Amino acid sequence: MSRAFIIAANWKMNKGPHEAEVFFEEFLKGTERFENYLFFISDINLHVAQKYLPQNNIGWGAQNIYFEEEGAFTGETSAKALSEFGATHVLIGHSERRQIFNESDEWVSQKVKVAQQFALTPVICVGETWPERQAGETQKIIIKQLKASLQRADLSQKIIVAYEPVWAIGTGQVASVEQAVEAHKTLRQALNQLKPDLGEITSILYGGSVKPENAKELSDPKDIDGFLVGGASLSPQGLAGIYDNSSF
Ligand code: 13P
């Protein structure tokens, strides 16, 4: 069964609205093949995504939501508001949220649920730390994170999974193709255990120091269905270079 190949940009807490405009003006001029991209940008820039991306059929959304529908949650963004604004996707459980903001699997699962309630496709991030990998716990950790994150999910609706080894994020230390493939196979099997064939239809992205230079070898294996890109997605050339070098 064929799965969509996706190149998702996670700008993290970078760029203001002006820089975002400049990026999209240049990026959209540079290519006509847009359907494989997704953009996750900070809330303050979402109006720029709303202006440029829907007419090009590019999916976009926030890097986080809160799981309550509305209420006294100062500083948070609801799935309801994000959906009304026109977003199509939302990033959930990124390791920076898990580590810096103490986000638990329990919270992640509630966020996945509310995202789906408001027709946002969740991109659910999992990944082990370096000490966990060294202790031989990678498979156990990512299965646990995935299953816990999906415990409230409607598995008849589309989800996207991103495998991001924490030690490869922003470090330049990319996972080897073998390490990435092993993790992706593990996640696919876990998805199949949750629901027959779920692993065959769900795109699993790799994230962690993806660049134009390593995109080809990482995109070759059939188990890697695309990328979640941080640093290299901040320039139109970096992102388009990853697309151009990927084999899919
Ligand atoms: P880098 O591509 O900068 O390593 O970031 C990966 C990431 O965290 C994407 O979500």
PDB file of N, CA and C in Angstrom, residues 49-125:
ATOM      1  N   ALA A  49       0.911  31.834   7.217  1.00  0.00           N
ATOM      2  CA  ALA A  49       0.617  30.539   6.600  1.00  0.00           C
ATOM      3  C   ALA A  49      -0.781  30.563   5.984  1.00  0.00           C
ATOM      4  N   GLN A  50      -1.724  31.133   6.713  1.00  0.00           N
ATOM      5  CA  GLN A  50      -3.115  31.201   6.244  1.00  0.00           C
ATOM      6  C   GLN A  50      -3.207  31.995   4.936  1.00  0.00           C
ATOM      7  N   LYS A  51      -2.349  32.991   4.804  1.00  0.00           N
ATOM      8  CA  LYS A  51      -2.376  33.835   3.604  1.00  0.00           C
ATOM      9  C   LYS A  51      -1.772  33.112   2.393  1.00  0.00           C
ATOM     10  N   TYR A  52      -0.699  32.341   2.616  1.00  0.00           N
ATOM     11  CA  TYR A  52       0.056  31.806   1.482  1.00  0.00           C
ATOM     12  C   TYR A  52      -0.236  30.337   1.146  1.00  0.00           C
ATOM     13  N   LEU A  53      -0.590  29.536   2.145  1.00  0.00           N
ATOM     14  CA  LEU A  53      -0.516  28.092   1.915  1.00  0.00           C
ATOM     15  C   LEU A  53      -1.803  27.410   1.420  1.00  0.00           C
ATOM     16  N   PRO A  54      -3.002  27.824   1.864  1.00  0.00           N
ATOM     17  CA  PRO A  54      -4.191  27.069   1.435  1.00  0.00           C
ATOM     18  C   PRO A  54      -4.347  27.011  -0.086  1.00  0.00           C
ATOM     19  N   GLN A  55      -4.088  28.119  -0.784  1.00  0.00           N
ATOM     20  CA  GLN A  55      -4.304  28.108  -2.244  1.00  0.00           C
ATOM     21  C   GLN A  55      -3.293  27.237  -2.964  1.00  0.00           C
ATOM     22  N   ASN A  56      -2.241  26.848  -2.267  1.00  0.00           N
ATOM     23  CA  ASN A  56      -1.249  25.942  -2.863  1.00  0.00           C
ATOM     24  C   ASN A  56      -1.393  24.515  -2.342  1.00  0.00           C
ATOM     25  N   ASN A  57      -2.488  24.279  -1.629  1.00  0.00           N
ATOM     26  CA  ASN A  57      -2.754  22.936  -1.081  1.00  0.00           C
ATOM     27  C   ASN A  57      -1.641  22.432  -0.176  1.00  0.00           C
ATOM     28  N   ILE A  58      -1.023  23.330   0.545  1.00  0.00           N
ATOM     29  CA  ILE A  58       0.017  22.931   1.494  1.00  0.00           C
ATOM     30  C   ILE A  58      -0.595  22.898   2.890  1.00  0.00           C
ATOM     31  N   GLY A  59      -0.395  21.775   3.587  1.00  0.00           N
ATOM     32  CA  GLY A  59      -0.908  21.642   4.944  1.00  0.00           C
ATOM     33  C   GLY A  59      -0.079  22.464   5.917  1.00  0.00           C
ATOM     34  N   TRP A  60      -0.716  22.944   6.968  1.00  0.00           N
ATOM     35  CA  TRP A  60      -0.005  23.779   7.942  1.00  0.00           C
ATOM     36  C   TRP A  60      -0.715  23.748   9.281  1.00  0.00           C
ATOM     37  N   GLY A  61       0.054  24.131  10.305  1.00  0.00           N
ATOM     38  CA  GLY A  61      -0.560  24.161  11.620  1.00  0.00           C
ATOM     39  C   GLY A  61       0.409  24.601  12.691  1.00  0.00           C
ATOM     40  N   ALA A  62      -0.018  24.456  13.931  1.00  0.00           N
ATOM     41  CA  ALA A  62       0.759  24.904  15.083  1.00  0.00           C
ATOM     42  C   ALA A  62       1.698  23.791  15.552  1.00  0.00           C
ATOM     43  N   GLN A  63       2.595  24.184  16.430  1.00  0.00           N
ATOM     44  CA  GLN A  63       3.583  23.229  16.972  1.00  0.00           C
ATOM     45  C   GLN A  63       3.109  22.612  18.278  1.00  0.00           C
ATOM     46  N   ASN A  64       1.923  23.038  18.724  1.00  0.00           N
ATOM     47  CA  ASN A  64       1.384  22.566  20.000  1.00  0.00           C
ATOM     48  C   ASN A  64      -0.040  23.090  20.139  1.00  0.00           C
ATOM     49  N   ILE A  65      -0.852  22.388  20.915  1.00  0.00           N
ATOM     50  CA  ILE A  65      -2.165  22.892  21.324  1.00  0.00           C
ATOM     51  C   ILE A  65      -2.358  22.496  22.783  1.00  0.00           C
ATOM     52  N   TYR A  66      -3.370  23.088  23.402  1.00  0.00           N
ATOM     53  CA  TYR A  66      -3.781  22.591  24.719  1.00  0.00           C
ATOM     54  C   TYR A  66      -4.990  21.676  24.509  1.00  0.00           C
ATOM     55  N   PHE A  67      -5.210  20.783  25.481  1.00  0.00           N
ATOM     56  CA  PHE A  67      -6.229  19.759  25.217  1.00  0.00           C
ATOM     57  C   PHE A  67      -7.643  20.136  25.634  1.00  0.00           C
ATOM     58  N   GLU A  68      -7.785  21.252  26.362  1.00  0.00           N
ATOM     59  CA  GLU A  68      -9.150  21.684  26.680  1.00  0.00           C
ATOM     60  C   GLU A  68      -9.700  22.479  25.498  1.00  0.00           C
ATOM     61  N   GLU A  69     -11.031  22.464  25.374  1.00  0.00           N
ATOM     62  CA  GLU A  69     -11.636  23.124  24.224  1.00  0.00           C
ATOM     63  C   GLU A  69     -11.536  24.647  24.342  1.00  0.00           C
ATOM     64  N   GLU A  70     -11.760  25.155  25.524  1.00  0.00           N
ATOM     65  CA  GLU A  70     -11.590  26.581  25.782  1.00  0.00           C
ATOM     66  C   GLU A  70     -11.564  26.809  27.287  1.00  0.00           C
ATOM     67  N   GLY A  71     -11.296  28.020  27.719  1.00  0.00           N
ATOM     68  CA  GLY A  71     -11.342  28.284  29.149  1.00  0.00           C
ATOM     69  C   GLY A  71     -10.164  29.073  29.659  1.00  0.00           C
ATOM     70  N   ALA A  72      -9.979  29.038  30.974  1.00  0.00           N
ATOM     71  CA  ALA A  72      -8.969  29.863  31.634  1.00  0.00           C
ATOM     72  C   ALA A  72      -7.612  29.150  31.603  1.00  0.00           C
ATOM     73  N   PHE A  73      -6.973  29.184  30.439  1.00  0.00           N
ATOM     74  CA  PHE A  73      -5.668  28.540  30.265  1.00  0.00           C
ATOM     75  C   PHE A  73      -4.741  29.549  29.587  1.00  0.00           C
ATOM     76  N   THR A  74      -4.319  30.502  30.367  1.00  0.00           N
ATOM     77  CA  THR A  74      -3.563  31.649  29.852  1.00  0.00           C
ATOM     78  C   THR A  74      -2.358  31.208  29.019  1.00  0.00           C
ATOM     79  N   GLY A  75      -2.272  31.754  27.846  1.00  0.00           N
ATOM     80  CA  GLY A  75      -1.110  31.496  27.000  1.00  0.00           C
ATOM     81  C   GLY A  75      -1.259  30.314  26.070  1.00  0.00           C
ATOM     82  N   GLU A  76      -2.343  29.586  26.165  1.00  0.00           N
ATOM     83  CA  GLU A  76      -2.493  28.373  25.354  1.00  0.00           C
ATOM     84  C   GLU A  76      -3.353  28.624  24.105  1.00  0.00           C
ATOM     85  N   THR A  77      -3.248  27.705  23.159  1.00  0.00           N
ATOM     86  CA  THR A  77      -4.058  27.753  21.932  1.00  0.00           C
ATOM     87  C   THR A  77      -4.899  26.489  21.860  1.00  0.00           C
ATOM     88  N   SER A  78      -6.173  26.635  21.531  1.00  0.00           N
ATOM     89  CA  SER A  78      -7.052  25.460  21.468  1.00  0.00           C
ATOM     90  C   SER A  78      -7.086  24.889  20.055  1.00  0.00           C
ATOM     91  N   ALA A  79      -7.396  23.595  19.988  1.00  0.00           N
ATOM     92  CA  ALA A  79      -7.593  22.941  18.692  1.00  0.00           C
ATOM     93  C   ALA A  79      -8.768  23.582  17.964  1.00  0.00           C
ATOM     94  N   LYS A  80      -9.763  23.980  18.744  1.00  0.00           N
ATOM     95  CA  LYS A  80     -10.958  24.585  18.153  1.00  0.00           C
ATOM     96  C   LYS A  80     -10.597  25.876  17.394  1.00  0.00           C
ATOM     97  N   ALA A  81      -9.823  26.739  18.059  1.00  0.00           N
ATOM     98  CA  ALA A  81      -9.435  28.006  17.424  1.00  0.00           C
ATOM     99  C   ALA A  81      -8.512  27.752  16.228  1.00  0.00           C
ATOM    100  N   LEU A  82      -7.615  26.819  16.392  1.00  0.00           N
ATOM    101  CA  LEU A  82      -6.657  26.516  15.317  1.00  0.00           C
ATOM    102  C   LEU A  82      -7.391  26.009  14.072  1.00  0.00           C
ATOM    103  N   SER A  83      -8.358  25.156  14.308  1.00  0.00           N
ATOM    104  CA  SER A  83      -9.132  24.599  13.210  1.00  0.00           C
ATOM    105  C   SER A  83      -9.970  25.682  12.530  1.00  0.00           C
ATOM    106  N   GLU A  84     -10.596  26.517  13.337  1.00  0.00           N
ATOM    107  CA  GLU A  84     -11.402  27.606  12.776  1.00  0.00           C
ATOM    108  C   GLU A  84     -10.534  28.536  11.928  1.00  0.00           C
ATOM    109  N   PHE A  85      -9.281  28.676  12.311  1.00  0.00           N
ATOM    110  CA  PHE A  85      -8.351  29.552  11.603  1.00  0.00           C
ATOM    111  C   PHE A  85      -7.936  28.962  10.249  1.00  0.00           C
ATOM    112  N   GLY A  86      -8.188  27.684  10.069  1.00  0.00           N
ATOM    113  CA  GLY A  86      -7.908  27.070   8.774  1.00  0.00           C
ATOM    114  C   GLY A  86      -6.765  26.075   8.774  1.00  0.00           C
ATOM    115  N   ALA A  87      -6.135  25.859   9.939  1.00  0.00           N
ATOM    116  CA  ALA A  87      -5.029  24.903   9.986  1.00  0.00           C
ATOM    117  C   ALA A  87      -5.544  23.494   9.665  1.00  0.00           C
ATOM    118  N   THR A  88      -4.647  22.683   9.144  1.00  0.00           N
ATOM    119  CA  THR A  88      -5.016  21.315   8.749  1.00  0.00           C
ATOM    120  C   THR A  88      -4.347  20.265   9.635  1.00  0.00           C
ATOM    121  N   HIS A  89      -3.214  20.613  10.220  1.00  0.00           N
ATOM    122  CA  HIS A  89      -2.405  19.662  10.978  1.00  0.00           C
ATOM    123  C   HIS A  89      -1.945  20.300  12.292  1.00  0.00           C
ATOM    124  N   VAL A  90      -1.467  19.488  13.213  1.00  0.00           N
ATOM    125  CA  VAL A  90      -0.829  20.025  14.419  1.00  0.00           C
ATOM    126  C   VAL A  90       0.243  19.039  14.891  1.00  0.00           C
ATOM    127  N   LEU A  91       1.358  19.613  15.315  1.00  0.00           N
ATOM    128  CA  LEU A  91       2.457  18.809  15.859  1.00  0.00           C
ATOM    129  C   LEU A  91       2.152  18.531  17.332  1.00  0.00           C
ATOM    130  N   ILE A  92       2.290  17.286  17.739  1.00  0.00           N
ATOM    131  CA  ILE A  92       1.978  16.952  19.132  1.00  0.00           C
ATOM    132  C   ILE A  92       3.092  16.089  19.730  1.00  0.00           C
ATOM    133  N   GLY A  93       3.524  16.464  20.936  1.00  0.00           N
ATOM    134  CA  GLY A  93       4.489  15.645  21.667  1.00  0.00           C
ATOM    135  C   GLY A  93       5.910  15.745  21.174  1.00  0.00           C
ATOM    136  N   HIS A  94       6.267  16.885  20.560  1.00  0.00           N
ATOM    137  CA  HIS A  94       7.672  17.053  20.158  1.00  0.00           C
ATOM    138  C   HIS A  94       8.559  16.899  21.395  1.00  0.00           C
ATOM    139  N   SER A  95       9.754  16.381  21.207  1.00  0.00           N
ATOM    140  CA  SER A  95      10.616  16.109  22.368  1.00  0.00           C
ATOM    141  C   SER A  95      10.951  17.379  23.139  1.00  0.00           C
ATOM    142  N   GLU A  96      10.982  18.523  22.437  1.00  0.00           N
ATOM    143  CA  GLU A  96      11.242  19.769  23.165  1.00  0.00           C
ATOM    144  C   GLU A  96      10.072  20.096  24.100  1.00  0.00           C
ATOM    145  N   ARG A  97       8.861  19.773  23.704  1.00  0.00           N
ATOM    146  CA  ARG A  97       7.698  19.946  24.591  1.00  0.00           C
ATOM    147  C   ARG A  97       7.777  18.940  25.738  1.00  0.00           C
ATOM    148  N   ARG A  98       8.151  17.717  25.406  1.00  0.00           N
ATOM    149  CA  ARG A  98       8.209  16.690  26.456  1.00  0.00           C
ATOM    150  C   ARG A  98       9.301  17.034  27.468  1.00  0.00           C
ATOM    151  N   GLN A  99      10.455  17.493  26.979  1.00  0.00           N
ATOM    152  CA  GLN A  99      11.594  17.698  27.880  1.00  0.00           C
ATOM    153  C   GLN A  99      11.567  19.049  28.581  1.00  0.00           C
ATOM    154  N   ILE A 100      11.329  20.123  27.815  1.00  0.00           N
ATOM    155  CA  ILE A 100      11.431  21.462  28.408  1.00  0.00           C
ATOM    156  C   ILE A 100      10.149  21.815  29.169  1.00  0.00           C
ATOM    157  N   PHE A 101       9.009  21.345  28.648  1.00  0.00           N
ATOM    158  CA  PHE A 101       7.733  21.723  29.257  1.00  0.00           C
ATOM    159  C   PHE A 101       7.060  20.556  29.987  1.00  0.00           C
ATOM    160  N   ASN A 102       7.835  19.509  30.222  1.00  0.00           N
ATOM    161  CA  ASN A 102       7.364  18.357  31.014  1.00  0.00           C
ATOM    162  C   ASN A 102       6.058  17.751  30.494  1.00  0.00           C
ATOM    163  N   GLU A 103       5.904  17.708  29.209  1.00  0.00           N
ATOM    164  CA  GLU A 103       4.665  17.164  28.643  1.00  0.00           C
ATOM    165  C   GLU A 103       4.688  15.634  28.713  1.00  0.00           C
ATOM    166  N   SER A 104       3.651  15.070  29.282  1.00  0.00           N
ATOM    167  CA  SER A 104       3.611  13.613  29.484  1.00  0.00           C
ATOM    168  C   SER A 104       2.873  12.915  28.336  1.00  0.00           C
ATOM    169  N   ASP A 105       3.034  11.600  28.262  1.00  0.00           N
ATOM    170  CA  ASP A 105       2.275  10.816  27.283  1.00  0.00           C
ATOM    171  C   ASP A 105       0.776  11.011  27.485  1.00  0.00           C
ATOM    172  N   GLU A 106       0.397  11.152  28.752  1.00  0.00           N
ATOM    173  CA  GLU A 106      -1.018  11.351  29.079  1.00  0.00           C
ATOM    174  C   GLU A 106      -1.545  12.642  28.422  1.00  0.00           C
ATOM    175  N   TRP A 107      -0.797  13.693  28.550  1.00  0.00           N
ATOM    176  CA  TRP A 107      -1.190  14.958  27.920  1.00  0.00           C
ATOM    177  C   TRP A 107      -1.194  14.811  26.399  1.00  0.00           C
ATOM    178  N   VAL A 108      -0.161  14.159  25.898  1.00  0.00           N
ATOM    179  CA  VAL A 108      -0.065  13.982  24.445  1.00  0.00           C
ATOM    180  C   VAL A 108      -1.327  13.274  23.945  1.00  0.00           C
ATOM    181  N   SER A 109      -1.752  12.254  24.658  1.00  0.00           N
ATOM    182  CA  SER A 109      -2.933  11.494  24.204  1.00  0.00           C
ATOM    183  C   SER A 109      -4.190  12.361  24.236  1.00  0.00           C
ATOM    184  N   GLN A 110      -4.290  13.238  25.219  1.00  0.00           N
ATOM    185  CA  GLN A 110      -5.461  14.125  25.271  1.00  0.00           C
ATOM    186  C   GLN A 110      -5.419  15.153  24.142  1.00  0.00           C
ATOM    187  N   LYS A 111      -4.224  15.577  23.800  1.00  0.00           N
ATOM    188  CA  LYS A 111      -4.083  16.545  22.702  1.00  0.00           C
ATOM    189  C   LYS A 111      -4.413  15.894  21.351  1.00  0.00           C
ATOM    190  N   VAL A 112      -4.002  14.638  21.192  1.00  0.00           N
ATOM    191  CA  VAL A 112      -4.323  13.918  19.956  1.00  0.00           C
ATOM    192  C   VAL A 112      -5.846  13.815  19.821  1.00  0.00           C
ATOM    193  N   LYS A 113      -6.490  13.493  20.919  1.00  0.00           N
ATOM    194  CA  LYS A 113      -7.948  13.335  20.889  1.00  0.00           C
ATOM    195  C   LYS A 113      -8.644  14.644  20.476  1.00  0.00           C
ATOM    196  N   VAL A 114      -8.254  15.741  21.107  1.00  0.00           N
ATOM    197  CA  VAL A 114      -8.942  17.003  20.817  1.00  0.00           C
ATOM    198  C   VAL A 114      -8.583  17.496  19.407  1.00  0.00           C
ATOM    199  N   ALA A 115      -7.386  17.227  18.951  1.00  0.00           N
ATOM    200  CA  ALA A 115      -7.023  17.592  17.569  1.00  0.00           C
ATOM    201  C   ALA A 115      -7.966  16.890  16.598  1.00  0.00           C
ATOM    202  N   GLN A 116      -8.148  15.607  16.803  1.00  0.00           N
ATOM    203  CA  GLN A 116      -9.021  14.848  15.890  1.00  0.00           C
ATOM    204  C   GLN A 116     -10.464  15.333  15.969  1.00  0.00           C
ATOM    205  N   GLN A 117     -10.898  15.698  17.182  1.00  0.00           N
ATOM    206  CA  GLN A 117     -12.276  16.197  17.321  1.00  0.00           C
ATOM    207  C   GLN A 117     -12.505  17.432  16.451  1.00  0.00           C
ATOM    208  N   PHE A 118     -11.424  18.197  16.240  1.00  0.00           N
ATOM    209  CA  PHE A 118     -11.565  19.421  15.452  1.00  0.00           C
ATOM    210  C   PHE A 118     -10.919  19.266  14.071  1.00  0.00           C
ATOM    211  N   ALA A 119     -10.869  18.044  13.591  1.00  0.00           N
ATOM    212  CA  ALA A 119     -10.467  17.759  12.207  1.00  0.00           C
ATOM    213  C   ALA A 119      -9.048  18.197  11.875  1.00  0.00           C
ATOM    214  N   LEU A 120      -8.182  18.210  12.885  1.00  0.00           N
ATOM    215  CA  LEU A 120      -6.761  18.484  12.633  1.00  0.00           C
ATOM    216  C   LEU A 120      -6.026  17.149  12.611  1.00  0.00           C
ATOM    217  N   THR A 121      -5.184  16.929  11.625  1.00  0.00           N
ATOM    218  CA  THR A 121      -4.394  15.694  11.594  1.00  0.00           C
ATOM    219  C   THR A 121      -3.212  15.839  12.536  1.00  0.00           C
ATOM    220  N   PRO A 122      -3.118  14.969  13.564  1.00  0.00           N
ATOM    221  CA  PRO A 122      -1.982  15.087  14.481  1.00  0.00           C
ATOM    222  C   PRO A 122      -0.719  14.442  13.912  1.00  0.00           C
ATOM    223  N   VAL A 123       0.393  15.138  14.064  1.00  0.00           N
ATOM    224  CA  VAL A 123       1.704  14.551  13.753  1.00  0.00           C
ATOM    225  C   VAL A 123       2.349  14.274  15.108  1.00  0.00           C
ATOM    226  N   ILE A 124       2.398  13.011  15.473  1.00  0.00           N
ATOM    227  CA  ILE A 124       2.767  12.619  16.841  1.00  0.00           C
ATOM    228  C   ILE A 124       4.244  12.228  16.874  1.00  0.00           C
ATOM    229  N   CYS A 125       5.005  12.920  17.735  1.00  0.00           N
ATOM    230  CA  CYS A 125       6.456  12.701  17.779  1.00  0.00           C
ATOM    231  C   CYS A 125       6.834  11.742  18.908  1.00  0.00           C
TER     232      CYS A 125
END
